[in-house]
CSV table of C-alpha atoms in Angstrom, one decimal:
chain,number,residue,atom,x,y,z
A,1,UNK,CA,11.9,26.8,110.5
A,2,UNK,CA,9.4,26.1,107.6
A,3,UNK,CA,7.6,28.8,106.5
A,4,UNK,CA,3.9,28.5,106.7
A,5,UNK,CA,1.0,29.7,103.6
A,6,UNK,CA,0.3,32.9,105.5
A,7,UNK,CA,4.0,34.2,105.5
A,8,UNK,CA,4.7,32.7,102.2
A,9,UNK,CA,1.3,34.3,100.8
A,10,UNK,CA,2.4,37.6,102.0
A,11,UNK,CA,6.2,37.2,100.9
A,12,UNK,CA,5.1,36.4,97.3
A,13,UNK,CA,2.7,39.4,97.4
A,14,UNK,CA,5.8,41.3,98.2
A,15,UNK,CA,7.8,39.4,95.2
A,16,UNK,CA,4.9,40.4,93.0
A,17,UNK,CA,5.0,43.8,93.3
A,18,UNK,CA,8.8,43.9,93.3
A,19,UNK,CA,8.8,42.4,90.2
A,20,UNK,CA,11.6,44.9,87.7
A,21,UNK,CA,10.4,44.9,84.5
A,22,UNK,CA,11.6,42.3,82.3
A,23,UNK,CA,11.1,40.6,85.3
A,24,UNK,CA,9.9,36.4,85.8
A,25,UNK,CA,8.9,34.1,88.9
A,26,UNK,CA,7.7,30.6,88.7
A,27,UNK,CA,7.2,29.2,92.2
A,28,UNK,CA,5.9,25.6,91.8
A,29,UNK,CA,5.5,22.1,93.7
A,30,UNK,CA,9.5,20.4,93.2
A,31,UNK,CA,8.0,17.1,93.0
A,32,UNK,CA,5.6,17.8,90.5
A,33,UNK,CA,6.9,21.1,88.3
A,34,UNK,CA,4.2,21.4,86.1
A,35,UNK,CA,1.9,22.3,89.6
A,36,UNK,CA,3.0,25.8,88.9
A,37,UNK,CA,1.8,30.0,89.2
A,38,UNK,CA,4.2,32.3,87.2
A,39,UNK,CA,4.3,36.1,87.1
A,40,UNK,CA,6.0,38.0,84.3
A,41,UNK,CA,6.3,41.8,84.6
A,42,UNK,CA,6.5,43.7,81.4
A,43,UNK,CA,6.4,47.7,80.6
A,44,UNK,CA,3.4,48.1,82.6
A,45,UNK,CA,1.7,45.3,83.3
A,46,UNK,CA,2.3,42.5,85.6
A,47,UNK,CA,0.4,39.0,83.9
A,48,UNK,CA,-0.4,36.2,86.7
A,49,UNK,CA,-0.7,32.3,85.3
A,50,UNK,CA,-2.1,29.3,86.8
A,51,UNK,CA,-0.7,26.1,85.2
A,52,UNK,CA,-3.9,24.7,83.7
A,53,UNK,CA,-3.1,24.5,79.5
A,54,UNK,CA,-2.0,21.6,77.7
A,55,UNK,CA,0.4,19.8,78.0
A,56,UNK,CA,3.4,19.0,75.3
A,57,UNK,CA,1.3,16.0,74.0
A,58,UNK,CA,-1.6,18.3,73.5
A,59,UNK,CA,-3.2,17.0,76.8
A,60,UNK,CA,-5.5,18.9,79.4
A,61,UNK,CA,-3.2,19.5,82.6
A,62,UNK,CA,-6.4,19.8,85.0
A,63,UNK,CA,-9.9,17.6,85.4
A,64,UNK,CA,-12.5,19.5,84.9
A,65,UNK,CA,-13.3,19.7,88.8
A,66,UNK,CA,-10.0,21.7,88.7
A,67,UNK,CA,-10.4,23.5,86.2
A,68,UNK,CA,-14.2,24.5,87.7
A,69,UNK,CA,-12.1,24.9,91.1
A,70,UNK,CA,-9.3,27.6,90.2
A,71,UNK,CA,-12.1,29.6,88.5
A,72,UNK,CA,-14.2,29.7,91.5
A,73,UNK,CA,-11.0,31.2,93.0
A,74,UNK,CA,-11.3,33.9,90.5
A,75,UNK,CA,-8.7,32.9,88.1
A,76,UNK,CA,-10.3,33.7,84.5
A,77,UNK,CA,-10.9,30.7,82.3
A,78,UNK,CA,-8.8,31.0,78.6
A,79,UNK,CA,-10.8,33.1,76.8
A,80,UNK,CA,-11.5,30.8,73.5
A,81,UNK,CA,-8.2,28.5,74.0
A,82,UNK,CA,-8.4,25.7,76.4
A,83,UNK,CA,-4.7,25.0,75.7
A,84,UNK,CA,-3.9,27.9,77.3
A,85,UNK,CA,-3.1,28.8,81.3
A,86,UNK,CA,-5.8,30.5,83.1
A,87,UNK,CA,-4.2,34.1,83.4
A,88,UNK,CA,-4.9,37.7,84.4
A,89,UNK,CA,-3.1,41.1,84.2
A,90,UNK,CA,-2.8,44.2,86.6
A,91,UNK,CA,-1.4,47.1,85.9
A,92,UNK,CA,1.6,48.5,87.9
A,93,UNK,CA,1.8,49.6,90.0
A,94,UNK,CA,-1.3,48.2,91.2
A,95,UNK,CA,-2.8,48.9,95.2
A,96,UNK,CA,-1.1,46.6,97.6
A,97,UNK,CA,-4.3,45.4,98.0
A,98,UNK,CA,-4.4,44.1,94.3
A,99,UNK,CA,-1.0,42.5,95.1
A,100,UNK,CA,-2.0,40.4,98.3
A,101,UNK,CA,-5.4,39.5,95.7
A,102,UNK,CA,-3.3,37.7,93.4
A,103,UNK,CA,-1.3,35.6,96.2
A,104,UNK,CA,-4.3,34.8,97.6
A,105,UNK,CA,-5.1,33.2,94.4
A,106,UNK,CA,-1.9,31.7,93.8
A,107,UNK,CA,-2.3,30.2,97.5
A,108,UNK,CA,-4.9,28.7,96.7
A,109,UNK,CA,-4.6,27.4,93.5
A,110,UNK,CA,-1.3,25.6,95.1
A,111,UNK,CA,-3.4,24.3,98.0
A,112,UNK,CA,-6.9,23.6,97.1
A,113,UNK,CA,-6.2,22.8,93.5
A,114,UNK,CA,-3.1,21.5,92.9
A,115,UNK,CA,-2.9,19.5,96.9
A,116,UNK,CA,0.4,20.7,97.8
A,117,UNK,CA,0.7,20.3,101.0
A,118,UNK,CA,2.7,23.3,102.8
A,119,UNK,CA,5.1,26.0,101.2
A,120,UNK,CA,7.9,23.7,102.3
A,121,UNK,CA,6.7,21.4,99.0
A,122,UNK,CA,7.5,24.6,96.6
A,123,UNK,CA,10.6,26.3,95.0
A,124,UNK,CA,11.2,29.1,92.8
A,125,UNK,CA,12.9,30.7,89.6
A,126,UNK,CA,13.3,33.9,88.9
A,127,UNK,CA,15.1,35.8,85.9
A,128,UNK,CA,15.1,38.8,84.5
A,129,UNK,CA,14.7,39.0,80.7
A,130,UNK,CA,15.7,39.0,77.9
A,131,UNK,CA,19.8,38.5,79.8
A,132,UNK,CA,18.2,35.2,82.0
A,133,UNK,CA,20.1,37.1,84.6
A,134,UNK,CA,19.3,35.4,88.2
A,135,UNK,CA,16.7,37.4,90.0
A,136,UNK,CA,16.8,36.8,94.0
A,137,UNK,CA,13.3,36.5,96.1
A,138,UNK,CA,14.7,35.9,99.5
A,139,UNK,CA,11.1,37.1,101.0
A,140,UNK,CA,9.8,34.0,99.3
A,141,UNK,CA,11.5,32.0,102.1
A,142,UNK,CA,11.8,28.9,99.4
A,143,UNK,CA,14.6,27.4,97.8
A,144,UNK,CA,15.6,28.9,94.3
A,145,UNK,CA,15.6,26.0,91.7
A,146,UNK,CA,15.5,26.7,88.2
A,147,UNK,CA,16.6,23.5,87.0
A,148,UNK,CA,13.5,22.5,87.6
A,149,UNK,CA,11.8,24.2,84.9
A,150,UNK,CA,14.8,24.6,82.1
């Protein structure tokens, strides 16, 4: 059975905050791998990205309509660096509360922004750094597939 946004929503807020640090998850659209929201845990900190920088031709990845959308979600533009993804940082642990925020916002920014159509659409990678070791998210209820994004 496919797993629909609320479940996966609340399975990634659960991946969030279970993060170890050193810890990385990209979950992204398999057809289209730069559609992406990554989460990279380090000391004490948890950062959240949007894919929204340039990409490897020095091109804007986003119109500006979604650009002005993922920011109405409450993702922060770059400060001073368009190139760059629209990011924030928590500190962790952070209230559950602040966990189930930022999946919201990852939700959305995979829905309303980037059109994908149901978690079905999206796999995952996950590593721990700096050994690359594999890092499981089975409450993500998504396939694993980091080829996609080596």
């Amino acid at each position: 059975m496919e797993v629909n946004w609320t479940a996966f929503r609340d399975g990634l807020a659960g991946s969030i905050a279970a993060l170890p640090d050193g810890g990385a998850l990209l979950v992204g659209d398999q057809e289209r791998p730069e559609c992406f929201v990554q989460f990279m845990f380090s000391q004490s900190r948890i950062l959240a990205e949007v894919a929204s920088g340039w990409d490897p031709l020095a091109r804007p990845n986003l119109t500006l309509e979604q650009t002005a959308a993922l920011e109405r979600i409450g993702w922060p533009a770059p400060p001073l660096d368009p190139s760059r993804n629209h990011a924030l940082s928590l500190s962790w642990p952070a209230p559950s509360a602040e966990y189930r925020r930022i999946a919201d916002m990852s939700v959305a920014a995979l829905r309303e922004v980037f059109d994908i159509p149901s978690p079905g659409s999206l796999a995952y990678k996950a590593f721990v750094s700096p050994s690359g070791s594999n890092l499981p998210m089975p409450r993500l209820e998504i396939p694993s597939r980091p080829d996609l994004w080596d």
